[in-house]
Amino acid sequence: MMAPAATAAASGAKAGAFDLATIVVADKAAATEAQVNLAAAVKKEGVEFLGQIGFTDAIVKALTDKKSPEVRANAAGAISTLIENGAGIYLEPYVVSSAAGTIFPALVEAFGDKDQKIVAPQAVAAVKAIVEAMNGAATSVLLPTLLTQIQTAGKWQVKSNSLLVLQQMIKSDPEQMGLAMPDLVPVLAGAVWDTKSDVKKAAKTTLEKATKLVQNKDIEKFIPALVKSLLNPIEEVPKTIVLLSATTFVSEVTAPTISLIAPLLIRGLDERPTATKRKVAVITDNMSKLVDSEYTVRPFLPQLLPRLIKTAETIADPEARSVANRAIATLRRIGKVPAESDGTDLPPLRVAEGPSLAADFVAAIKKSGGPDVEASNPAVAYAGVLAASLVNAHDYTQSLWEATVPQYLKLALGSFDVLPAVREVLQKKADEETTDDIKFDDEEEGEDLCNIDQFNLAYGAKILLHHANLRLKRGHRYGLLGRNGTGKSTLMNAIVANQVEGFPDPSQVRTFYVQHDIDGSEEDISIIDWVLADKRLLADEKEIRTTLESVGFDSEKQKHSIGSLSGGWKMKLALARAILFKADILLLDEPTNHLDVINVTWLIDYLTSLTHCTSIMVSHDSDFLNRTITDVLHLNNFKLKRYPGNLEAFINHVPEARSYFQLDVAEDYQFKLPDPPLLDGVKTKEKSLLKMRDVSFQYPGSPVQQLYNVNLQVSLSSRVAVLGPNGSGKSTLVKLLTGETEPNIGGTVWKHPNLVIGYVAQHAFHHIDQHLDSTPLEYMLWRYQTGEDLEELSKATRVLTEEEKKKMAEGATVIKDGVKRTIDELVARKKLKQSYEYEVSFKGLSSAENMWLSRDELVSRGFEKKVIELDTREAQRLGLMRPLVRREIEKHFEDFGLESEFVSHNSMRGLSGGQKVKVVLGAATWRRPHVICLDEPTNYLDRESLAALIAALKAFDGGVLIITHNQEFSESICSEVWAMSGGHLTASGHNWVEGQGSGARIDLPKEGDDEVEYDALGNPIAKAKKEKKKSAAELRKAKKDRMARRKRGEEVWSDEE
C-alpha cells in the first residue's frame, strides 16, 4: 500500500501532467483536441482528477474572460465535449451546483454574452447537454439558478434561454419537474408579463408544457382555462372559479395540481364579490381533503390561509362565512397549522442537506466493511446531494434510490458492493420522517386470508380509499375505525360483493355480512322455515336446529314468525346464520345495536371464542371493542393502517381518535331541532298531550301477550327513557303511542287533536328503504307533497277495518227536518269550548247544506278515524309554516349536519349509515313535532353526531321519548324512566298532573322576547333599546334643571322640553 505522502505526490504528478489552458485556447480545433484528451484522462484517473487539476476554477475564469470570445466559447464547449466523450458521470459532481462561483451559474450568465453568435449558443448547448446527461434527482439542485435568472436577469437573452432550458428539463425529467411545480408556476406566471416579446412567448410555451405535468383527471379538462386565468386574470379568474367550484374532486391532489390552482384561488380571494370568495372557499375545502401530506400544502399556506381568514372575518353573508371557516379548518388540519397561526410564521419544514447524507453514506460503508473514503470525495458528496434531493421530495422508493445513488458511490469505491449501505441510509431517512407515524410489522405468524397492496375504493364520485393496503390474518378480530362517512360500511359491502380488487375469490375465502336483511314480505314466515330456505348455509336441518338453540332459540321460539322478533333477537338470528354459513371472515356492522347488556356479553364471549374465523367489525360501542378486538384497522386520509392491540392501545398511538367515542359537543358541529308550535288549550309544559289508560296488546298469531294494563302520559316537559331487556315490549309500546298499531285487548290511547309526533323507528332505515335511489330532497318532496305526511296514511289509526266501515255506514245517517241525510266527508274543524266541532258534507247535497257536529257525536257514530285524519291535517297545517322548496329543505337538513351537497345531489343509497340517520331525523322533524320519539337513536351515529343530538334534545322545547340500551345516552337526557319487564310498565321520576299543572305559562310572550329581525344576508339586526318612560318626579326634576340653566344664561334646546 502506498504511503500518504507518496499518494499525494502521485496525485500531484497526475495533475501536473495536464495543462488546462489548452482546453480553452482561442484555436477551436486545438481546444477540441485537448478537451477529448481530458475526457480520456478523466475516465482513466477517476472522479477526483478534475478536482485535482482545478477544473471548476479554470472553466469559470475562462467563461468570464472579457478579452476573447473564443476563450469563453471554448470554455462552454469543453463541457459539451466531455459529456459527448463519455465523461459526463465524472463531470456531474463539478457542474451540478447552483452555488456562486461554480460552473452552472456561470454558464447561465453566458446566455447573455455580448457575443451572441459564438459564446451564447455554446453556453446554451452546454447547459442542455448537462440537463440531458445528469441524474433526474439533480433537477432540484439546478432549478434555483434558472428561476432566479428568469425573475431578475437584466438581459432578456438570459431569461429566454433559461426558459428554453426549463422546457428541456420538462421533457427529460418530467417527474422531478412535476414535484418542482410549486416553485415553477409563480415564476412562469410572472414571466408571461415580461416587457420583451421573446421572453413572453417562451414563458407562455413553457407554462403550457409545464401544465401537462399535472396528472389529475378531475382538472385535466380545466387546464386550458387555468392557463388563461394566469395570462388574463381580470377577465378569466371569475369564469374559471365558477367552472372549478362545480367540480367533484376524487383523485389525490398533488403538488403539481395545487401549484396550478393556487394562483387562481389567491386571486379569487382578492376579488370583491362574496359569491366568488365563497366558491374559492368551497374549492379549497374540497381540494384540501384529498391532499395526502402536509409537505404538499405547506408552500401555499402563507398566501392562501391569511386571505381565507380575512375573508371569514370580513364577509357579510353568514353562510359564506361558515364555508370559509370550514376551508380554514381543513387547511389547518392538513398543513398541521396551530390555531393561533395564520400560516405565515410556520417553522420551515425539515430540509435534508447533501453533506449530512454524504456523511451517512460514509458511516454506512464503513459499518459494512468497505474501504475508507472521505465525505468530501466529489463522488460521495454528489451522491449525498442526490440523496438529499430525494429525501426533500419525500420519495423513499427503494428501486429509485438504487438506480440513483450507487453509480456515483462506485466512482469512489470501485467494485465494493454499496447497495447495503444505500439501503441502510434509505431506511434511516424513511424512519426519521415517520417518527410520528408508527409502523408495525405485518409479518406476524399465522395464515393470511388476504394480502392486498395498493387498492382503490370509491362510491360514485366520492373516493374512499386510495392506494390502500389490507392484510387479514386468520383468527384475528379487527375493529374498523374512522369518522362517519369515511367508507367503513362501503368497504365491508365491497368485500362481501367481491368488488375489492385483489380480494380472494369467495370459493377460497367465505365471507358473511352479519346484518338485518329480513325482507318485509317474509315477516310472517317462521324462524326455522326462513333459515332452512337459505341455500348458502352448509348445514342440514338437525345442525340448523341445534345451532338456533345454542343462541337462544328453543324449539318453541323457532316456530314464531320473523316479524314478532325484537331488534336484539334479529341480530342473534343473523349470528346464527353466520355460524351455519361457516364463514372464514365475519363482517359485523354495529353488532351491538338493539342488544341489551346480557346479549352484548353473550356476543363478546362468542366472538372471542372464534379461533378459526376472522372478524371485521364497525361499532361505536367503545367498551365492546375494547373487550373484543385484537387489532384496529384505521381508515383515515384514504388509507387503511393496522394497529395491533385493543382500542385503548390504539388510542395511545392515535390520541385524536378518542373523539370517535367521546360525547363532546363540537362548536362547529351542532344539531338544531325546530321549535314546536303552541297547542290549543295547553298553557304549561306539564299538561298532558298523550295518555294511555289500562292498555293491553297482543300481536295476531303470537302465543304470548306483549303488554298488560299500561298506564302513562306524556307532556312537553317529558324526558323519558324506555328501558328493558330485548323482547320486553318497548317498541310495541311506542308503536301504540304513535299510532303505528292500536290496542286490541283493552284500554284507550288519547292524544291532543293537534299533537304532532316525530317518530324514528328502531330500524331507522325502513323509513327510506323504498326511496334509496332518490336524493333526500326528492324523498322530502314525495313524503310531504300533499301537505301532510304520507307515512301517516299507513298507520293503524288511519286504516279502516271492516268492522269500523260497518259502524260508519250505520252511523252515517243524520235526520234533519224529518229528512234523512248520509254523511259524505268531514271538511273543516273549529273550536268548541274544550273540544272541537266538525263541518260535515252530505252525499248529493251542496255545501250550503253542510252541518257542524261535535267531536263526541262523530266518534259515537263510528267516525273516530275520520276525525283523527282531519285533526292530523289541521295539526300539520299549523306546523308546516315553511315552504316545501329546495332551499328550505337544505337549510333544515343543515341543522342536522347534512351538507346541501348530500341533500340535493347524492342518492340515499350512496350515503353512510350515519348520514341516512340524519336524513330520517330531518324528515321526522320537518312538521315541527311537539313530541319526538326515538327508538334506538344511537344506532349508526358516531360520537360527534351523538353528542350533537344530545345537546339538541336537551334544548328542545317539546317532549322526548327514547328507547335505548345506551346508558350514557339516556342518563344525559332523561329524568323519567319507564321500565318494561314482561309486558308490564313501571314508571318513575315522572311529573304527571291533571289539568294544566303549576308550571310556567308558555302561551304568553316572554318579557324582552321581541322577534329578531335579519338583514338580506341573514345577519341579526341590533335594535336600539327603547328609552324607559320617565316618572312624574323625574320630569319635574328635569324641568327644574332646565330653568336653572336658563337662569345661568346657558343654552337650552327646545327638544329638551
Short mmCIF file of C-alpha atoms in Angstrom, two decimals, residues 84-456:
data_model
loop_
_atom_site.label_atom_id
_atom_site.label_comp_id
_atom_site.label_asym_id
_atom_site.label_seq_id
_atom_site.Cartn_x
_atom_site.Cartn_y
_atom_site.Cartn_z
CA GLU A 84 -20.09 13.65 -25.65
CA ASN A 85 -16.92 11.63 -24.96
CA GLY A 86 -18.35 9.63 -22.07
CA ALA A 87 -17.01 11.64 -19.14
CA GLY A 88 -20.41 13.03 -18.14
CA ILE A 89 -20.76 10.92 -14.98
CA TYR A 90 -17.33 12.16 -13.79
CA LEU A 91 -18.27 15.74 -14.66
CA GLU A 92 -21.64 15.84 -12.85
CA PRO A 93 -20.25 16.39 -9.32
CA TYR A 94 -18.49 19.53 -10.62
CA VAL A 95 -21.24 21.11 -12.72
CA VAL A 96 -24.43 20.25 -10.81
CA SER A 97 -24.46 23.12 -8.34
CA SER A 98 -26.26 26.44 -8.01
CA ALA A 99 -23.67 27.86 -5.63
CA ALA A 100 -21.98 31.13 -6.61
CA GLY A 101 -18.62 30.66 -8.29
CA THR A 102 -19.49 27.28 -9.78
CA ILE A 103 -19.78 26.29 -13.43
CA PHE A 104 -23.55 26.09 -13.94
CA PRO A 105 -24.40 29.68 -12.82
CA ALA A 106 -21.52 30.95 -14.94
CA LEU A 107 -22.85 29.11 -17.99
CA VAL A 108 -26.36 30.58 -17.47
CA GLU A 109 -24.85 34.07 -17.18
CA ALA A 110 -23.15 33.42 -20.52
CA PHE A 111 -26.60 33.16 -22.15
CA GLY A 112 -26.49 36.96 -22.24
CA ASP A 113 -22.90 37.23 -23.51
CA LYS A 114 -22.38 40.23 -25.75
CA ASP A 115 -21.20 37.85 -28.48
CA GLN A 116 -24.49 36.18 -29.29
CA LYS A 117 -23.14 34.43 -32.37
CA ILE A 118 -20.30 32.40 -30.79
CA VAL A 119 -20.49 32.34 -26.99
CA ALA A 120 -24.22 32.24 -26.16
CA PRO A 121 -25.04 29.25 -28.42
CA GLN A 122 -22.15 27.26 -26.90
CA ALA A 123 -23.34 28.11 -23.38
CA VAL A 124 -26.93 27.06 -24.18
CA ALA A 125 -25.68 23.82 -25.80
CA ALA A 126 -23.52 23.08 -22.74
CA VAL A 127 -26.39 23.58 -20.30
CA LYS A 128 -28.74 21.46 -22.41
CA ALA A 129 -26.07 18.72 -22.53
CA ILE A 130 -25.80 18.84 -18.72
CA VAL A 131 -29.58 18.66 -18.30
CA GLU A 132 -29.87 15.71 -20.66
CA ALA A 133 -26.97 13.77 -19.16
CA MET A 134 -27.45 14.43 -15.44
CA ASN A 135 -29.35 12.27 -12.99
CA GLY A 136 -33.03 13.22 -12.66
CA ALA A 137 -32.68 13.79 -8.92
CA ALA A 138 -30.32 16.71 -9.69
CA THR A 139 -33.18 18.77 -11.15
CA SER A 140 -33.98 20.47 -7.84
CA VAL A 141 -30.31 21.47 -7.49
CA LEU A 142 -30.15 23.41 -10.77
CA LEU A 143 -33.66 24.93 -10.76
CA PRO A 144 -32.90 27.79 -8.30
CA THR A 145 -30.30 29.27 -10.70
CA LEU A 146 -32.66 29.19 -13.68
CA LEU A 147 -35.70 30.53 -11.78
CA THR A 148 -33.67 33.36 -10.20
CA GLN A 149 -32.33 34.39 -13.59
CA ILE A 150 -35.84 34.37 -15.14
CA GLN A 151 -37.01 36.74 -12.40
CA THR A 152 -34.01 39.05 -12.03
CA ALA A 153 -31.69 38.89 -15.06
CA GLY A 154 -31.03 42.23 -16.70
CA LYS A 155 -30.56 40.71 -20.14
CA TRP A 156 -33.56 39.29 -21.91
CA GLN A 157 -31.41 36.60 -23.63
CA VAL A 158 -30.64 35.06 -20.21
CA LYS A 159 -34.36 34.89 -19.43
CA SER A 160 -35.46 33.45 -22.77
CA ASN A 161 -32.69 30.84 -22.90
CA SER A 162 -33.32 29.86 -19.28
CA LEU A 163 -36.94 29.24 -20.26
CA LEU A 164 -35.78 27.05 -23.15
CA VAL A 165 -33.66 25.04 -20.72
CA LEU A 166 -36.72 24.60 -18.49
CA GLN A 167 -38.56 23.17 -21.48
CA GLN A 168 -35.70 20.71 -21.94
CA MET A 169 -35.89 19.72 -18.25
CA ILE A 170 -39.66 19.21 -18.50
CA LYS A 171 -39.05 16.83 -21.38
CA SER A 172 -36.11 14.91 -19.87
CA ASP A 173 -37.19 14.79 -16.17
CA PRO A 174 -41.00 15.22 -16.04
CA GLU A 175 -41.44 13.54 -12.66
CA GLN A 176 -38.88 15.75 -10.89
CA MET A 177 -40.18 18.87 -12.62
CA GLY A 178 -43.69 17.94 -11.52
CA LEU A 179 -42.52 18.00 -7.90
CA ALA A 180 -40.97 21.43 -8.54
CA MET A 181 -44.23 22.92 -9.86
CA PRO A 182 -44.90 24.96 -6.66
CA ASP A 183 -41.70 26.92 -7.38
CA LEU A 184 -42.07 26.85 -11.15
CA VAL A 185 -45.62 28.15 -11.74
CA PRO A 186 -45.33 31.50 -9.88
CA VAL A 187 -42.13 32.35 -11.80
CA LEU A 188 -43.66 31.42 -15.16
CA ALA A 189 -46.87 33.29 -14.32
CA GLY A 190 -44.77 36.40 -13.75
CA ALA A 191 -42.63 35.88 -16.85
CA VAL A 192 -45.63 35.91 -19.18
CA TRP A 193 -45.92 39.63 -18.37
CA ASP A 194 -42.32 40.44 -19.30
CA THR A 195 -41.85 43.52 -21.48
CA LYS A 196 -39.79 41.60 -24.06
CA SER A 197 -41.94 39.67 -26.53
CA ASP A 198 -39.35 36.86 -26.89
CA VAL A 199 -39.47 36.23 -23.15
CA LYS A 200 -43.27 36.40 -23.05
CA LYS A 201 -43.55 33.89 -25.88
CA ALA A 202 -41.01 31.49 -24.31
CA ALA A 203 -42.70 31.81 -20.90
CA LYS A 204 -46.14 31.05 -22.33
CA THR A 205 -44.82 27.96 -24.18
CA THR A 206 -43.01 26.77 -21.05
CA LEU A 207 -46.13 27.28 -18.92
CA GLU A 208 -48.26 25.27 -21.34
CA LYS A 209 -45.72 22.42 -21.30
CA ALA A 210 -45.45 22.57 -17.51
CA THR A 211 -49.22 22.25 -17.09
CA LYS A 212 -49.06 18.91 -18.89
CA LEU A 213 -47.17 17.61 -15.84
CA VAL A 214 -50.44 17.81 -13.89
CA GLN A 215 -51.81 14.25 -13.85
CA ASN A 216 -55.15 14.87 -12.16
CA LYS A 217 -58.23 13.61 -14.00
CA ASP A 218 -60.50 15.99 -12.11
CA ILE A 219 -58.94 19.14 -13.57
CA GLU A 220 -57.42 17.93 -16.84
CA LYS A 221 -60.27 19.45 -18.85
CA PHE A 222 -59.87 22.77 -17.00
CA ILE A 223 -56.13 23.18 -17.62
CA PRO A 224 -56.61 25.48 -20.68
CA ALA A 225 -58.94 27.65 -18.59
CA LEU A 226 -56.42 27.74 -15.72
CA VAL A 227 -53.68 28.84 -18.10
CA LYS A 228 -55.96 31.56 -19.47
CA SER A 229 -56.60 32.77 -15.92
CA LEU A 230 -52.85 33.20 -15.45
CA LEU A 231 -52.49 35.06 -18.75
CA ASN A 232 -55.61 37.20 -18.40
CA PRO A 233 -56.64 37.20 -14.73
CA ILE A 234 -59.07 40.13 -14.77
CA GLU A 235 -61.49 38.50 -17.21
CA GLU A 236 -60.76 34.81 -16.77
CA VAL A 237 -60.38 34.30 -12.99
CA PRO A 238 -64.13 34.63 -12.13
CA LYS A 239 -65.10 32.36 -15.04
CA THR A 240 -62.56 29.68 -14.08
CA ILE A 241 -63.59 29.79 -10.43
CA VAL A 242 -67.20 29.08 -11.47
CA LEU A 243 -66.02 26.08 -13.54
CA LEU A 244 -63.90 24.62 -10.72
CA SER A 245 -66.49 25.19 -7.99
CA ALA A 246 -68.77 22.69 -9.73
CA THR A 247 -66.03 20.04 -9.82
CA THR A 248 -66.10 16.99 -7.55
CA PHE A 249 -62.52 16.16 -6.57
CA VAL A 250 -61.95 12.42 -6.26
CA SER A 251 -58.29 11.97 -7.30
CA GLU A 252 -55.39 12.56 -4.94
CA VAL A 253 -54.31 16.20 -5.07
CA THR A 254 -50.55 16.53 -5.51
CA ALA A 255 -48.10 19.46 -5.63
CA PRO A 256 -48.44 19.99 -9.42
CA THR A 257 -52.23 20.20 -9.10
CA ILE A 258 -52.20 22.71 -6.24
CA SER A 259 -49.46 24.79 -7.86
CA LEU A 260 -51.67 25.32 -10.90
CA ILE A 261 -54.84 26.09 -8.93
CA ALA A 262 -53.33 28.12 -6.05
CA PRO A 263 -52.73 31.33 -8.08
CA LEU A 264 -56.38 31.21 -9.11
CA LEU A 265 -57.54 30.78 -5.51
CA ILE A 266 -55.29 33.57 -4.23
CA ARG A 267 -56.52 35.92 -6.93
CA GLY A 268 -60.13 34.87 -6.31
CA LEU A 269 -59.90 35.75 -2.61
CA ASP A 270 -58.76 39.23 -3.60
CA GLU A 271 -61.90 39.73 -5.70
CA ARG A 272 -64.76 41.79 -4.25
CA PRO A 273 -67.90 39.66 -4.92
CA THR A 274 -68.95 37.48 -1.99
CA ALA A 275 -70.07 34.72 -4.37
CA THR A 276 -66.56 34.47 -5.83
CA LYS A 277 -64.93 34.26 -2.40
CA ARG A 278 -67.41 31.61 -1.32
CA LYS A 279 -66.68 29.50 -4.39
CA VAL A 280 -62.92 29.79 -3.70
CA ALA A 281 -63.52 28.53 -0.15
CA VAL A 282 -65.55 25.58 -1.49
CA ILE A 283 -62.78 24.67 -3.96
CA THR A 284 -60.12 24.98 -1.26
CA ASP A 285 -62.06 22.79 1.15
CA ASN A 286 -62.87 20.07 -1.41
CA MET A 287 -59.35 20.01 -2.82
CA SER A 288 -57.53 20.05 0.54
CA LYS A 289 -59.38 16.94 1.72
CA LEU A 290 -57.55 14.95 -0.95
CA VAL A 291 -54.07 16.19 -0.08
CA ASP A 292 -52.03 13.31 1.30
CA SER A 293 -49.29 15.21 3.17
CA GLU A 294 -48.57 18.48 4.91
CA TYR A 295 -45.49 18.80 2.70
CA THR A 296 -47.74 19.18 -0.35
CA VAL A 297 -49.79 22.07 1.01
CA ARG A 298 -47.19 23.96 3.09
CA PRO A 299 -45.72 26.08 0.22
CA PHE A 300 -49.13 27.62 -0.43
CA LEU A 301 -50.24 28.34 3.14
CA PRO A 302 -48.51 31.72 3.67
CA GLN A 303 -50.55 33.30 0.85
CA LEU A 304 -53.75 31.25 0.94
CA LEU A 305 -54.56 30.87 4.65
CA PRO A 306 -54.30 34.57 5.68
CA ARG A 307 -56.62 35.54 2.82
CA LEU A 308 -59.15 32.91 3.87
CA ILE A 309 -59.00 34.10 7.48
CA LYS A 310 -59.56 37.70 6.35
CA THR A 311 -62.49 36.55 4.21
CA ALA A 312 -64.08 34.72 7.15
CA GLU A 313 -63.71 37.82 9.34
CA THR A 314 -64.98 40.42 6.87
CA ILE A 315 -67.56 38.72 4.64
CA ALA A 316 -71.17 39.74 5.40
CA ASP A 317 -73.01 36.56 4.42
CA PRO A 318 -73.17 34.14 7.43
CA GLU A 319 -73.44 31.08 5.19
CA ALA A 320 -70.40 32.15 3.17
CA ARG A 321 -68.52 32.76 6.44
CA SER A 322 -69.26 29.22 7.56
CA VAL A 323 -67.95 27.86 4.24
CA ALA A 324 -64.75 29.91 4.63
CA ASN A 325 -64.31 28.69 8.21
CA ARG A 326 -64.73 25.11 7.04
CA ALA A 327 -61.99 25.61 4.45
CA ILE A 328 -59.74 27.17 7.08
CA ALA A 329 -60.26 24.20 9.40
CA THR A 330 -59.41 21.75 6.60
CA LEU A 331 -56.24 23.66 5.65
CA ARG A 332 -55.14 23.84 9.29
CA ARG A 333 -55.66 20.10 9.73
CA ILE A 334 -53.84 19.09 6.53
CA GLY A 335 -50.98 21.58 6.96
CA LYS A 336 -50.74 20.98 10.75
CA VAL A 337 -51.13 24.70 11.41
CA PRO A 338 -51.69 25.72 15.07
CA ALA A 339 -54.95 27.52 15.85
CA GLU A 340 -53.16 30.79 16.67
CA SER A 341 -51.15 30.84 13.42
CA ASP A 342 -52.18 32.23 10.03
CA GLY A 343 -49.62 30.12 8.18
CA THR A 344 -47.05 32.88 7.66
CA ASP A 345 -44.98 32.11 10.76
CA LEU A 346 -44.65 28.34 10.45
CA PRO A 347 -41.19 26.90 11.11
CA PRO A 348 -39.52 25.66 7.92
CA LEU A 349 -40.01 22.02 7.10
CA ARG A 350 -37.02 19.79 7.70
CA VAL A 351 -34.64 20.06 4.74
CA ALA A 352 -32.01 17.39 4.09
CA GLU A 353 -28.50 18.61 3.28
CA GLY A 354 -26.05 16.94 0.92
CA PRO A 355 -23.04 16.90 3.33
CA SER A 356 -25.14 15.22 6.02
CA LEU A 357 -26.26 12.45 3.62
CA ALA A 358 -22.68 12.04 2.39
CA ALA A 359 -21.55 11.53 6.00
CA ASP A 360 -24.33 8.96 6.45
CA PHE A 361 -23.10 7.05 3.38
CA VAL A 362 -19.50 7.08 4.66
CA ALA A 363 -20.61 5.72 8.06
CA ALA A 364 -22.76 3.03 6.46
CA ILE A 365 -19.95 1.99 4.11
CA LYS A 366 -17.53 1.75 6.99
CA LYS A 367 -20.07 -0.27 9.01
CA SER A 368 -20.44 -2.76 6.14
CA GLY A 369 -16.67 -3.30 5.90
CA GLY A 370 -15.95 -1.01 2.97
CA PRO A 371 -12.72 0.91 2.26
CA ASP A 372 -12.04 4.27 3.89
CA VAL A 373 -13.49 7.16 1.95
CA GLU A 374 -14.00 10.80 2.79
CA ALA A 375 -17.38 12.55 2.68
CA SER A 376 -15.60 15.32 0.78
CA ASN A 377 -14.80 12.98 -2.11
CA PRO A 378 -16.55 14.60 -5.12
CA ALA A 379 -18.47 11.40 -5.98
CA VAL A 380 -19.56 10.74 -2.39
CA ALA A 381 -20.51 14.40 -1.87
CA TYR A 382 -22.55 14.35 -5.08
CA ALA A 383 -24.27 11.11 -4.03
CA GLY A 384 -25.22 12.95 -0.82
CA VAL A 385 -26.65 15.84 -2.88
CA LEU A 386 -28.82 13.48 -4.95
CA ALA A 387 -29.99 11.56 -1.88
CA ALA A 388 -30.87 14.85 -0.15
CA SER A 389 -32.95 15.78 -3.21
CA LEU A 390 -34.90 12.51 -2.90
CA VAL A 391 -35.40 12.99 0.85
CA ASN A 392 -36.70 16.54 0.31
CA ALA A 393 -39.11 15.12 -2.29
CA HIS A 394 -40.21 12.55 0.37
CA ASP A 395 -39.53 9.75 -2.09
CA TYR A 396 -38.27 6.61 -0.39
CA THR A 397 -38.82 4.19 -3.23
CA GLN A 398 -36.05 1.60 -2.89
CA SER A 399 -35.74 0.96 -6.64
CA LEU A 400 -35.31 4.70 -7.32
CA TRP A 401 -32.61 5.07 -4.67
CA GLU A 402 -30.77 2.04 -6.01
CA ALA A 403 -30.92 3.45 -9.55
CA THR A 404 -29.73 6.89 -8.44
CA VAL A 405 -27.06 6.72 -5.75
CA PRO A 406 -24.83 3.59 -6.12
CA GLN A 407 -23.32 4.50 -9.52
CA TYR A 408 -21.73 7.63 -8.03
CA LEU A 409 -20.51 5.92 -4.87
CA LYS A 410 -18.83 3.31 -7.04
CA LEU A 411 -16.81 6.08 -8.73
CA ALA A 412 -15.08 6.46 -5.38
CA LEU A 413 -15.20 2.86 -4.15
CA GLY A 414 -14.65 0.77 -7.27
CA SER A 415 -16.09 -2.74 -7.17
CA PHE A 416 -17.19 -2.65 -3.50
CA ASP A 417 -20.91 -3.54 -3.10
CA VAL A 418 -22.52 -0.29 -1.92
CA LEU A 419 -26.17 -1.43 -2.06
CA PRO A 420 -26.37 -2.47 1.64
CA ALA A 421 -25.06 0.96 2.67
CA VAL A 422 -27.55 2.74 0.39
CA ARG A 423 -30.44 0.69 1.78
CA GLU A 424 -29.37 1.42 5.35
CA VAL A 425 -29.36 5.18 4.76
CA LEU A 426 -32.68 4.94 2.90
CA GLN A 427 -34.28 3.12 5.85
CA LYS A 428 -32.81 5.59 8.33
CA LYS A 429 -34.21 8.60 6.48
CA ALA A 430 -37.60 7.00 5.94
CA ASP A 431 -37.82 6.19 9.66
CA GLU A 432 -36.85 9.77 10.61
CA GLU A 433 -39.73 11.17 8.57
CA THR A 434 -42.29 8.76 10.04
CA THR A 435 -41.36 9.02 13.73
CA ASP A 436 -44.85 10.38 14.45
CA ASP A 437 -46.49 7.70 12.32
CA ILE A 438 -45.53 4.43 13.93
CA LYS A 439 -45.25 1.42 11.65
CA PHE A 440 -46.00 -2.09 12.81
CA ASP A 441 -44.61 -5.27 11.40
CA ASP A 442 -47.23 -7.16 9.43
CA GLU A 443 -45.03 -10.22 9.20
CA GLU A 444 -46.76 -11.99 12.07
CA GLU A 445 -47.19 -15.72 12.38
CA GLY A 446 -50.44 -17.17 11.15
CA GLU A 447 -52.32 -17.79 7.95
CA ASP A 448 -53.01 -14.89 5.60
CA LEU A 449 -56.65 -14.75 4.50
CA CYS A 450 -55.90 -11.79 2.25
CA ASN A 451 -52.93 -9.55 1.50
CA ILE A 452 -53.75 -6.71 -0.91
CA ASP A 453 -51.43 -3.87 -1.90
CA GLN A 454 -52.36 -0.54 -3.47
CA PHE A 455 -56.11 -0.93 -4.00
CA ASN A 456 -58.63 1.86 -4.53
#
